[in-house]
Coordinates of C-alpha atoms in Angstrom, one line a residue:
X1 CA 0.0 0.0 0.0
X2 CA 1.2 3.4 -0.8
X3 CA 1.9 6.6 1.1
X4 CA -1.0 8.5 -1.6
X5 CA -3.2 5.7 -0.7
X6 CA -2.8 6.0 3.3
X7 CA -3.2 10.3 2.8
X8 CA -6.3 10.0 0.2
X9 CA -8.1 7.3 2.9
X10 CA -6.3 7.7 6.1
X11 CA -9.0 5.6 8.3
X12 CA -9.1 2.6 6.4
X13 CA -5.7 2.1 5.2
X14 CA -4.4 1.5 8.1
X15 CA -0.4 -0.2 8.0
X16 CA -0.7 -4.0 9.0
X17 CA 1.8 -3.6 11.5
X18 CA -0.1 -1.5 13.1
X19 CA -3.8 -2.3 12.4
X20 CA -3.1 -6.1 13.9
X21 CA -0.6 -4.4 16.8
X22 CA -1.5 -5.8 20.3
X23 CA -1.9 -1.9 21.7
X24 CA -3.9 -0.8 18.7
X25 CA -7.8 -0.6 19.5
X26 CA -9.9 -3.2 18.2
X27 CA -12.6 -3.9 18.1
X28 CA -13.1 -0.5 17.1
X29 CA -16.3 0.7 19.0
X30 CA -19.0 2.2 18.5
X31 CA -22.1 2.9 20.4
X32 CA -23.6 0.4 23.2
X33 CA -25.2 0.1 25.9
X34 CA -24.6 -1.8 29.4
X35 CA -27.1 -4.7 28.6
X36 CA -25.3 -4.9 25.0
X37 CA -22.1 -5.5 26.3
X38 CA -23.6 -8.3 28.2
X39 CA -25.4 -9.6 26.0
X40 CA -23.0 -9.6 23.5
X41 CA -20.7 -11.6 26.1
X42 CA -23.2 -14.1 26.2
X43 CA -22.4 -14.5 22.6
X44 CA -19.2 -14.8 22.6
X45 CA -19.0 -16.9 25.3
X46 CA -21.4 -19.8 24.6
X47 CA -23.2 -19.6 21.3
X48 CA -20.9 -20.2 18.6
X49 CA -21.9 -19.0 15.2
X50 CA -24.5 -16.3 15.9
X51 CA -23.7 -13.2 14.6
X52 CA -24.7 -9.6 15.6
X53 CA -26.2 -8.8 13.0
X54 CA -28.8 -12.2 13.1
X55 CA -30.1 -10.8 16.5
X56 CA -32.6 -7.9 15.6
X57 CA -34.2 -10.4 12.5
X58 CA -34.4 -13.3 15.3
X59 CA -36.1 -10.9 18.1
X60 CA -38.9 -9.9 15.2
X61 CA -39.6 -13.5 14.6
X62 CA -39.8 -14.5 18.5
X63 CA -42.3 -11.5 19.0
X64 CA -44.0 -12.4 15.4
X65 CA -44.2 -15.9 17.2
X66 CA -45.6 -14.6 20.5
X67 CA -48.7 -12.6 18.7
X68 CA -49.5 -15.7 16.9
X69 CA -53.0 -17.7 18.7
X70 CA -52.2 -21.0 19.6
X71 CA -54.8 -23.6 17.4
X72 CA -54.5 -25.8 20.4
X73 CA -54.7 -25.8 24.2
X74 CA -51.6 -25.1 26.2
X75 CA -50.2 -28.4 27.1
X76 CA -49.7 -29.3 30.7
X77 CA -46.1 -27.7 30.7
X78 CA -47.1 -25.2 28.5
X79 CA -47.9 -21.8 29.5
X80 CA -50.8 -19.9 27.8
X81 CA -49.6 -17.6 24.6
X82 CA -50.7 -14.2 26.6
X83 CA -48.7 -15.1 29.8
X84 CA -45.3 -15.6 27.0
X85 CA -46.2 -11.8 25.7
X86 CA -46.3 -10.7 29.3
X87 CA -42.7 -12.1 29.7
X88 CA -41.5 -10.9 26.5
X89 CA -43.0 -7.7 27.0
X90 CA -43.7 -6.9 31.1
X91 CA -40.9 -9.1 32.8
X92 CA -38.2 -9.6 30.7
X93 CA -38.4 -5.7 28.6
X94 CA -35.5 -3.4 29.2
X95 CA -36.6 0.3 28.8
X96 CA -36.3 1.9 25.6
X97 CA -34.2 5.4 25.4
X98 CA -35.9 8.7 24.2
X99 CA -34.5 8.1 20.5
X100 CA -36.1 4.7 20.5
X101 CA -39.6 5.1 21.6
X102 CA -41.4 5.2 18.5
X103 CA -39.8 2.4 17.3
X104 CA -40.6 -1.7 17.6
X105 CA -38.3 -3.9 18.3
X106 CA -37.7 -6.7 21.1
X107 CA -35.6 -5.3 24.0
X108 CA -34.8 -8.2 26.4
X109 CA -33.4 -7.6 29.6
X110 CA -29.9 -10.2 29.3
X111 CA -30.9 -12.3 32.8
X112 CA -30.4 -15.6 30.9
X113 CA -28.2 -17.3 27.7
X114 CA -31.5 -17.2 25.6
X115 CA -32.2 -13.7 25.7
X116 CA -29.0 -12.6 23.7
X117 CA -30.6 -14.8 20.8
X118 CA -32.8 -12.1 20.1
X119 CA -31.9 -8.6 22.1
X120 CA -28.7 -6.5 22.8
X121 CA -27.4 -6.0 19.2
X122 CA -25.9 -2.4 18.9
X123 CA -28.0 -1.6 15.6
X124 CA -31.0 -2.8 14.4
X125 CA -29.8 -3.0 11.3
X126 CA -26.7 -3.9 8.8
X127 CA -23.6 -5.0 10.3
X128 CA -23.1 -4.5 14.4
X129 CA -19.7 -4.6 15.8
X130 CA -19.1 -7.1 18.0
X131 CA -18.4 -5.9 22.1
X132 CA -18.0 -9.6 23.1
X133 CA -14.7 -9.9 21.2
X134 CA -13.8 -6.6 23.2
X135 CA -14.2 -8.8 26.2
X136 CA -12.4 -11.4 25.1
X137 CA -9.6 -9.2 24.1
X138 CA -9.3 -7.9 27.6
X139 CA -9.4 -11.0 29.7
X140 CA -6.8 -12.2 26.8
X141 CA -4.4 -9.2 27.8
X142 CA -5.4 -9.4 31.5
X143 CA -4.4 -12.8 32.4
X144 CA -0.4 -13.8 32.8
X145 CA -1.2 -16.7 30.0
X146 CA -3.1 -17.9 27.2
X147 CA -4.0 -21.1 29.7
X148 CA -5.0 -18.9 32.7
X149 CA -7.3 -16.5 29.7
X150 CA -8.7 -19.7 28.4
X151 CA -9.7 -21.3 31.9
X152 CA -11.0 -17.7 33.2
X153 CA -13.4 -17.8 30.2
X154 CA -14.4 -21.1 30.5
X155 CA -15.5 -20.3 34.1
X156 CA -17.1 -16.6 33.0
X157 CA -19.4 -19.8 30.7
X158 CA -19.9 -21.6 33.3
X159 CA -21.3 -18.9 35.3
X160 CA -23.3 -17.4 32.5
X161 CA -24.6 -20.7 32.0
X162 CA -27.9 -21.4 34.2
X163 CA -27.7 -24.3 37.0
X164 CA -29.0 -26.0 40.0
X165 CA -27.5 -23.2 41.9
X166 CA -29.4 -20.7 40.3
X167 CA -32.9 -19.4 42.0
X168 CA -36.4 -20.9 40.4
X169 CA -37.2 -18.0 38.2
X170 CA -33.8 -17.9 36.2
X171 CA -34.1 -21.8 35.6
X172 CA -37.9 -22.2 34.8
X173 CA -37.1 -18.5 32.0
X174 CA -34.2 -20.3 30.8
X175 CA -36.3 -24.0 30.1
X176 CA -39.4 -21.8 28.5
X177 CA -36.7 -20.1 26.1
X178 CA -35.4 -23.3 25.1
X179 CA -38.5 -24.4 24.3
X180 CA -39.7 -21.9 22.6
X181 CA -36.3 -21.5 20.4
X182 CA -36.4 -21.4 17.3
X183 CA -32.8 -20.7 16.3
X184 CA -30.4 -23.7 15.3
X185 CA -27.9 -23.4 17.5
X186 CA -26.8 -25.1 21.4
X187 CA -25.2 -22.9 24.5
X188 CA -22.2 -24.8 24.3
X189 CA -18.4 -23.2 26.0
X190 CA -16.3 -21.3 23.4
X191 CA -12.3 -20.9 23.1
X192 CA -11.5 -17.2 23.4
X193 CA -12.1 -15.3 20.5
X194 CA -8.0 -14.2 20.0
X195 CA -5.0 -15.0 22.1
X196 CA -3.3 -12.1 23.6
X197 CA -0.2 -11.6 20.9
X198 CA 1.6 -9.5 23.7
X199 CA 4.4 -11.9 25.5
X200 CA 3.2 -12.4 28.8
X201 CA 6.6 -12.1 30.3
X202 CA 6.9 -8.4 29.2
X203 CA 3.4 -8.2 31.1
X204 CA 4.7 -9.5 34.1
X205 CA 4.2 -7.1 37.1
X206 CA 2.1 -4.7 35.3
X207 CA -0.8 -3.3 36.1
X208 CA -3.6 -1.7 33.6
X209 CA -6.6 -2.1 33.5
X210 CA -7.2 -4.9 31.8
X211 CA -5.4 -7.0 34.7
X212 CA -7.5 -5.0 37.4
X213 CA -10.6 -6.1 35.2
X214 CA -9.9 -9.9 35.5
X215 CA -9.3 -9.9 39.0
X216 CA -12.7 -8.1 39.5
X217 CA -14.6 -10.4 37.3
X218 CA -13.0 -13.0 39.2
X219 CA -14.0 -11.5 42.2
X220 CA -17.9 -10.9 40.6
X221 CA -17.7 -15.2 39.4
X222 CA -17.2 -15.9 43.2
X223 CA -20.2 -13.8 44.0
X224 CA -22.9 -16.0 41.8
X225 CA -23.9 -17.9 45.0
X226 CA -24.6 -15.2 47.2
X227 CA -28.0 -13.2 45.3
X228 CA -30.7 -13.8 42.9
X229 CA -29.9 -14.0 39.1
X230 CA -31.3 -10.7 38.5
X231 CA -29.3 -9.4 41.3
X232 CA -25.7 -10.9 39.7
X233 CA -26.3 -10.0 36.2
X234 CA -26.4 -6.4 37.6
X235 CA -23.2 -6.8 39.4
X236 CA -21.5 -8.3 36.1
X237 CA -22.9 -6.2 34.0
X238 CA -21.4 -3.0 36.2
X239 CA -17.5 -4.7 36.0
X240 CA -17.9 -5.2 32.5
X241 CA -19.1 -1.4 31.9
X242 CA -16.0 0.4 33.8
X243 CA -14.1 -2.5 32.3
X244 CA -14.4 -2.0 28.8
X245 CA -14.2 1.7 28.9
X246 CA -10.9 1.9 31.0
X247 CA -9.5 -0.7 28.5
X248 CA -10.8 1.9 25.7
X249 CA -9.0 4.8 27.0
X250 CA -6.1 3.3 28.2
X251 CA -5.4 1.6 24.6
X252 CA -6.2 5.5 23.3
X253 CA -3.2 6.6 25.7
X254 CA -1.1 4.2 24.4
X255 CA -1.1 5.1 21.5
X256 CA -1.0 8.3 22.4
X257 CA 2.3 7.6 24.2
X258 CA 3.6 5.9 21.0
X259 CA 3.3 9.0 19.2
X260 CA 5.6 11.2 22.2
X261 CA 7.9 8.3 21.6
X262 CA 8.2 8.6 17.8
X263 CA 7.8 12.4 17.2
X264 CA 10.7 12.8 20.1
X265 CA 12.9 10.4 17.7
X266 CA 12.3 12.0 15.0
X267 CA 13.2 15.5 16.6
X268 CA 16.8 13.4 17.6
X269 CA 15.9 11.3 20.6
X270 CA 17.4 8.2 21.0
X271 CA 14.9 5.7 20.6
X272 CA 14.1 3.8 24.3
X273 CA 14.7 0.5 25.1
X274 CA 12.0 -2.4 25.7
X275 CA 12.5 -1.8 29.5
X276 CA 12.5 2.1 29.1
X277 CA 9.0 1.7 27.6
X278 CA 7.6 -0.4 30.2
X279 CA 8.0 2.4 32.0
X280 CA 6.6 5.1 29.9
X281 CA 4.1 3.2 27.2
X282 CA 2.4 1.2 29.0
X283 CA 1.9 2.4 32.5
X284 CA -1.7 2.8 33.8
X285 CA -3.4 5.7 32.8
X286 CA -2.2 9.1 33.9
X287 CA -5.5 11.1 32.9
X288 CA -8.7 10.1 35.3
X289 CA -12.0 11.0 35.2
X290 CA -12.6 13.4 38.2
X291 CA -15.7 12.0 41.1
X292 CA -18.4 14.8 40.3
X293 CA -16.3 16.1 37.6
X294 CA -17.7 16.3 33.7
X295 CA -16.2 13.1 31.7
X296 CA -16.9 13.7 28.3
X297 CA -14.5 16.3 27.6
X298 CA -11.7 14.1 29.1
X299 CA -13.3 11.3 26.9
X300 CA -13.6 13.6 24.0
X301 CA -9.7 14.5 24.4
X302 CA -8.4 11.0 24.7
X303 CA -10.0 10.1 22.0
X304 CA -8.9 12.5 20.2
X305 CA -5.2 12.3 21.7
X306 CA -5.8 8.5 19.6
X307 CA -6.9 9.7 16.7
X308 CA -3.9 11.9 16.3
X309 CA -1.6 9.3 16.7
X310 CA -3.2 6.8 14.9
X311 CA -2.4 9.2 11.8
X312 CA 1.4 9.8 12.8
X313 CA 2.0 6.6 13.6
X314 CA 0.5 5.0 10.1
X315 CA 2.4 8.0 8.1
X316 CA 5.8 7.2 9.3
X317 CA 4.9 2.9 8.9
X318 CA 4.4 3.7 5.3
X319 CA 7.0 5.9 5.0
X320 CA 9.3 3.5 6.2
X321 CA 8.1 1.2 3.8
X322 CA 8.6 3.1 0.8
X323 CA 12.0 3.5 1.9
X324 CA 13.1 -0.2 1.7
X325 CA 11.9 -1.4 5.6
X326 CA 9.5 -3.6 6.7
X327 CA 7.7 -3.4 9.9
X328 CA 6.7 -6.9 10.7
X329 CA 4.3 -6.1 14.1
X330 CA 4.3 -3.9 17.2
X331 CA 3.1 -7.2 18.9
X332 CA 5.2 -6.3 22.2
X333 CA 7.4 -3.9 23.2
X334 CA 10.4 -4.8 21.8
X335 CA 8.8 -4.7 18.9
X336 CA 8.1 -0.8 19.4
X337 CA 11.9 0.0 20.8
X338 CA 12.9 -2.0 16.7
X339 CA 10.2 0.5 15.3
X340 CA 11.7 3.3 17.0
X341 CA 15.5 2.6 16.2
X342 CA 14.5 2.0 12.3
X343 CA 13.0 5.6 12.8
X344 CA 15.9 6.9 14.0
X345 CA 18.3 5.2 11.8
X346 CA 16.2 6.9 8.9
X347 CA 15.4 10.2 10.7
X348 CA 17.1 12.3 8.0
X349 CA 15.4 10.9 5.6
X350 CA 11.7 11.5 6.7
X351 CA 12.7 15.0 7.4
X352 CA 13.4 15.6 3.9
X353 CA 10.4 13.8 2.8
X354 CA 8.8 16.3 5.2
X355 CA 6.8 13.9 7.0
X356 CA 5.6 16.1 9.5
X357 CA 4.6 18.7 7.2
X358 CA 2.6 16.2 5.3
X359 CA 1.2 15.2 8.8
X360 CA 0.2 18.5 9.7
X361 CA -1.5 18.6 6.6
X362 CA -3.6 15.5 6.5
X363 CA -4.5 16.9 10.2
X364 CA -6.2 19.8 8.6
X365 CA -7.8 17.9 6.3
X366 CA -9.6 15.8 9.0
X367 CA -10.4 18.5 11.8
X368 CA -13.7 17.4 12.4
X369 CA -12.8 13.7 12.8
X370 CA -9.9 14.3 14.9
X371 CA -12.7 17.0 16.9
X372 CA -14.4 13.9 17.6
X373 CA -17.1 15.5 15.7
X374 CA -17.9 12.3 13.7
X375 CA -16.4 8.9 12.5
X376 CA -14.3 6.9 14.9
X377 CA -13.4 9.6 17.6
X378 CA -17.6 10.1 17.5
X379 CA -18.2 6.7 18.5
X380 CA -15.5 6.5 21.0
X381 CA -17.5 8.9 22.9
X382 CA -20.3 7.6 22.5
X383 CA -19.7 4.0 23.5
X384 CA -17.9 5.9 26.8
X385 CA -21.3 7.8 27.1
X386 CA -23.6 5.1 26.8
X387 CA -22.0 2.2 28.8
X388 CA -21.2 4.4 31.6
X389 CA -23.9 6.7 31.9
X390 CA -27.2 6.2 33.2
X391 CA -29.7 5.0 31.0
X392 CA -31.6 7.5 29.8
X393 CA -35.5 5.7 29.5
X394 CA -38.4 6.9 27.2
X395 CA -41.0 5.9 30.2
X396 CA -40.2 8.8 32.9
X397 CA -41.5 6.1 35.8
X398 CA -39.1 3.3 34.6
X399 CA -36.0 6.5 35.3
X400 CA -34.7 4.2 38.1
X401 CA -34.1 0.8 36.0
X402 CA -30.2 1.3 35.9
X403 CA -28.3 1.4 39.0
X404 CA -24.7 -0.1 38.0
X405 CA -24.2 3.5 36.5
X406 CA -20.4 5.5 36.3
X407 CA -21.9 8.5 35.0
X408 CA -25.2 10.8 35.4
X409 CA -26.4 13.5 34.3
X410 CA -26.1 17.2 36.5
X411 CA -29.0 18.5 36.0
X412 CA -32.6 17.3 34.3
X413 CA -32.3 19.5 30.9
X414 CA -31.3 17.5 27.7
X415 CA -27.9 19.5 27.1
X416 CA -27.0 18.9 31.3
X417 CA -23.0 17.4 31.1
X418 CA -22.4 13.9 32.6
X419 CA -20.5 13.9 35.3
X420 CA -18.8 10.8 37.3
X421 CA -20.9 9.2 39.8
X422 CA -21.2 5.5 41.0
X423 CA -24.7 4.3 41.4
X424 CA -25.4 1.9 44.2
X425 CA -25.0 -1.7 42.1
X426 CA -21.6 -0.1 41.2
X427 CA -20.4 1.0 44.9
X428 CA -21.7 -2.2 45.7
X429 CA -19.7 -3.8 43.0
X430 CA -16.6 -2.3 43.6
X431 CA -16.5 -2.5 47.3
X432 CA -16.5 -6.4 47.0
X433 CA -14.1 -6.2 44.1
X434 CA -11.5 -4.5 46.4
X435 CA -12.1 -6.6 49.5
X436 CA -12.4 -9.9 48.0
X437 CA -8.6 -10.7 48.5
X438 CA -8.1 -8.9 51.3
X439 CA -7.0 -10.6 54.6
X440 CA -8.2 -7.3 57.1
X441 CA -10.4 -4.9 57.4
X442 CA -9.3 -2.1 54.4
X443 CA -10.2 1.6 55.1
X444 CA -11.9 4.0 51.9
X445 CA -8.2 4.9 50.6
X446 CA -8.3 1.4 49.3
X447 CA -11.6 2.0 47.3
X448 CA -9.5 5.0 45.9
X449 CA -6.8 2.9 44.8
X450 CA -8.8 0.8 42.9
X451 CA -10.9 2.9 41.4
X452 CA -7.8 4.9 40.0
X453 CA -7.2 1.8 38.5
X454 CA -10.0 2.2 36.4
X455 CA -8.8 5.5 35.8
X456 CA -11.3 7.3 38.3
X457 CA -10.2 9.8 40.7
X458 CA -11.9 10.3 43.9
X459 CA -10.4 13.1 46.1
X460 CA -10.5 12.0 50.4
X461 CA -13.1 14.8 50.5
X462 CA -15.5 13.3 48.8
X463 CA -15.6 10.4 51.1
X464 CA -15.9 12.3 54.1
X465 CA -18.3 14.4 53.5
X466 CA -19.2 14.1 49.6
X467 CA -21.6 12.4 47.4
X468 CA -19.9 9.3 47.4
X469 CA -19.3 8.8 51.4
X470 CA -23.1 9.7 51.7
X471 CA -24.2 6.8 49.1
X472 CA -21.3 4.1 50.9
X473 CA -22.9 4.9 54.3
X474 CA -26.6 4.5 53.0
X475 CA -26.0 1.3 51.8
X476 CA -23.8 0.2 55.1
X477 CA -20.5 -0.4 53.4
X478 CA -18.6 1.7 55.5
X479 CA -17.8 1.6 59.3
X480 CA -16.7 5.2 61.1
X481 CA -13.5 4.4 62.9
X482 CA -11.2 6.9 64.1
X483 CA -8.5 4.1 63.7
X484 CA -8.9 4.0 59.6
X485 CA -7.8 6.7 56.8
X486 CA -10.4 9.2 56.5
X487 CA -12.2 7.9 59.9
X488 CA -13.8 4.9 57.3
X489 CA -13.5 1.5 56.9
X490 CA -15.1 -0.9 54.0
X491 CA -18.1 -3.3 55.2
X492 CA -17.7 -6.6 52.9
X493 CA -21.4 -6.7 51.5
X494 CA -21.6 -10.7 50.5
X495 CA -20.6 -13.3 52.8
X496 CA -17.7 -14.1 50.4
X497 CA -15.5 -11.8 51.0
X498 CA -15.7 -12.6 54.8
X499 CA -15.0 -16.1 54.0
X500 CA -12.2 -15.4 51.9
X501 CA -10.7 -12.9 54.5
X502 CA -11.2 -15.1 57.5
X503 CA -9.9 -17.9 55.6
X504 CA -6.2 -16.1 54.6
X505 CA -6.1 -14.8 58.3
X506 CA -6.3 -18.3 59.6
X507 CA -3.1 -19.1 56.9
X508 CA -1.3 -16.2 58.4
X509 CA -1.8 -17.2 61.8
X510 CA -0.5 -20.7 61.2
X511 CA -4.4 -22.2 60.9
X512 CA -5.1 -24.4 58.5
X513 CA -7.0 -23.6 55.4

């Protein structure tokens, strides 16, 4: 591919060094909700060749199916045709939004396997992208090995899949789907999607937040036993919201970071080694989303931040090219310190090829995309928006529905900015995330560690006397104790993370486990 073909379509002719590079961001998103991201994860995680784009067509045919009287009488483990339209349509329905309310479609709350056969598709219409492989590509990166990524998502099936140890409700709605499916296809476990390409001993001892997101979802697979199905979905679905996003904009920043690295070479840096850049490319994120602050101009900028480098970085791979060398990947971070010295080594070169100047000018040719005004940097945002934020429903009474929310809006006007704030499923989430290896009682500071992990920042004021220290001591996960930082300690809220504490106490104390 040429340089004039990169600068005439800069978007989709991409380099394929960098386009199949473990730090580059794909799945590209776009917009999705919550319950997509879910649902989707149900997909990917058990149903092996259904498609995104075969769920809206399968939703109109189970609701074409559910108007449709029955010639005979209900068998004896049948239930009547009007109770299935109440599940479909009472039990089971997830709110529309605002922009959706005039239309019809099937919008399935994603309790059970069977509901992601017909709901939680991001369009309902032409090609979807897929936010289950954006899962996958994050427990792939999060785990030490391919082995431990594989058996972690065997066990996320496992606990997606509906058992004895699941309460009556999910187990008779998951039998009535099954008998009522239509669709050829069985909930059987599936290998992970793609195998983390990134050698696992240069992410040895490194934390992002794809390796915070594993431990949580760990921490969340533990949990299964100790509520109602209903009640665990929400906690899943909360850890796979801040999940995918931090994953997002930390990918963003590293690219970002790439593009430092490279533009300092090619002002006469010496290009950094492997180790250097384990220091400086992929470090956790060093921009947070402020508690009670506005997000989506901090969104807005990383995205854009990726955008720019994604254009830099492409120029100067195709430049290289035309110059005689090959870039084979930037699958790991020696990979990146080769890149770097090949830049260097032909520095002079691109400067009189005036790469920068051609840069600058392809920069001014997409302003708006790079504005995050439309195209990729557009749907960044919005799949940051609408994962995190609370969802926004059609039916003012049904306002409450989502409660595993990052974001909310300030304000009841349509133009009021969303600002950072955990609803109660995602205090309640994150508070047994951060406890469930703990082996003593941990005060609020370590709530703040781990939510900075995430890449939110939540300043010791807010906990004494803020939003956030008002919601933890509402919902009785926090203890005043003049003993603790900031006068608070954490309250485990499932019996699990007692059990695992009291167990690893016992161990230190020379018990037996």
């Amino acid at each position: 591919m040429s340089v004039e073909s990169f600068l005439s379509s800069p978007w989709t002719c991409s380099h394929p060094a960098y386009e199949n590079s473990s730090f580059n961001l794909r799945p590209a998103p776009e917009f999705a909700t919550a319950e997509v991201v879910l649902a989707s994860t149900y997909r990917a995680a058990g149903f092996l060749g259904v498609t995104e784009g075969q769920i809206p067509a399968q939703g109109r045919e189970l609701d074409k199916r559910s108007r449709k009287v029955r010639k005979s009488v209900a068998g004896p483990r049948q239930i009547e045709q009007d109770t299935w339209r109440t599940i479909l349509h009472g039990a089971l329905q997830s709110p529309k939004q605002p922009q959706q309310s005039a239309k019809r479609f099937l919008q399935l709350s994603p309790v059970i396997p069977d509901t992601a056969l017909y709901s939680g598709s991001a369009r309902l219409s032409g090609n979807s992208w897929n936010p289950g492989q954006l899962v996958s590509a994050m427990v792939a990166i999060g785990c030490p090995s391919d082995e431990a990524a594989q058996s972690l998502w065997s066990e996320l099936h496992d606990a997606l899949s509906v058992g004895e140890d699941d309460d009556i409700w999910a187990r008779w709605l998951q039998l009535e789907f099954e008998r009522q499916r239509f669709v050829t296809v069985d909930w059987q476990p599936r290998s992970i999607s793609a195998l983390c390409r990134w050698p696992a001993q240069e992410r040895e001892g490194l934390h992002f937040p794809a390796r915070q997101f594993v431990l949580d979802l760990r921490a969340v697979l533990r949990a299964k036993r100790q509520m109602t199905r209903r009640q665990w979905s929400s906690l899943l679905e909360s850890v796979l919201r801040i999940g995918a996003v931090a994953h997002v904009m930390w990918l963003c920043e590293v690219s970002d970071r790439l593009w430092r690295e490279l533009r300092a070479v090619l002002g006469g840096s010496h290009a950094p080694s492997a180790a250097a850049l384990t220091r400086t490319l992929v470090a956790p994120a060093s921009r947070s989303l402020v508690y009670g602050s506005p997000a989506i101009p901090i969104v807005r900028d990383r995205a854009s931040g990726y955008l720019n480098a994604r254009l830099g970085i492409n120029l100067v791979l195709h430049e290289l090219e035309l110059q005689g060398i090959s870039t084979g990947s930037l699958d790991s971070l020696a990979d990146v310190s080769a890149f770097l010295a090949s830049v260097q080594s032909r520095s002079a070169k691109l400067a009189e090829r005036d790469v920068l100047g051609a840069l600058a000018k392809l920069q001014d040719e997409q302003a708006r995309t790079l504005a995050c005004k439309r195209g990729i940097g557009s749907n960044i945002a919005e799949f940051c928006r609408h994962s995190l934020g609370q969802r926004q429903t059609a039916d003012d009474s049904l306002r409450g529905y989502d409660q595993g929310f990052h974001l909310k809006k300030r304000g009841g006007y349509a133009a009021a900015p969303w600002v950072v704030s955990l609803g109660p499923v995602a205090l309640l989430t994150l508070v047994h995330c951060c406890l469930a290896e703990a082996a003593g009682p941990r005060s609020v500071q370590r709530l703040s560690e781990h939510l900075e992990c995430y890449g939110l920042k939540v300043y010791p004021d807010n906990f004494a006397t803020g939003e956030i220290g008002r919601s933890l001591r509402m919902l009785g996960l926090v203890l005043d104790s003049p003993d603790a930082e900031s006068g608070m300690l954490l309250v485990p809220p499932f019996e699990i993370s007692r059990d695992v504490g009291a167990r690893r106490r016992d161990v230190e104390n020379g018990g037996i486990e």
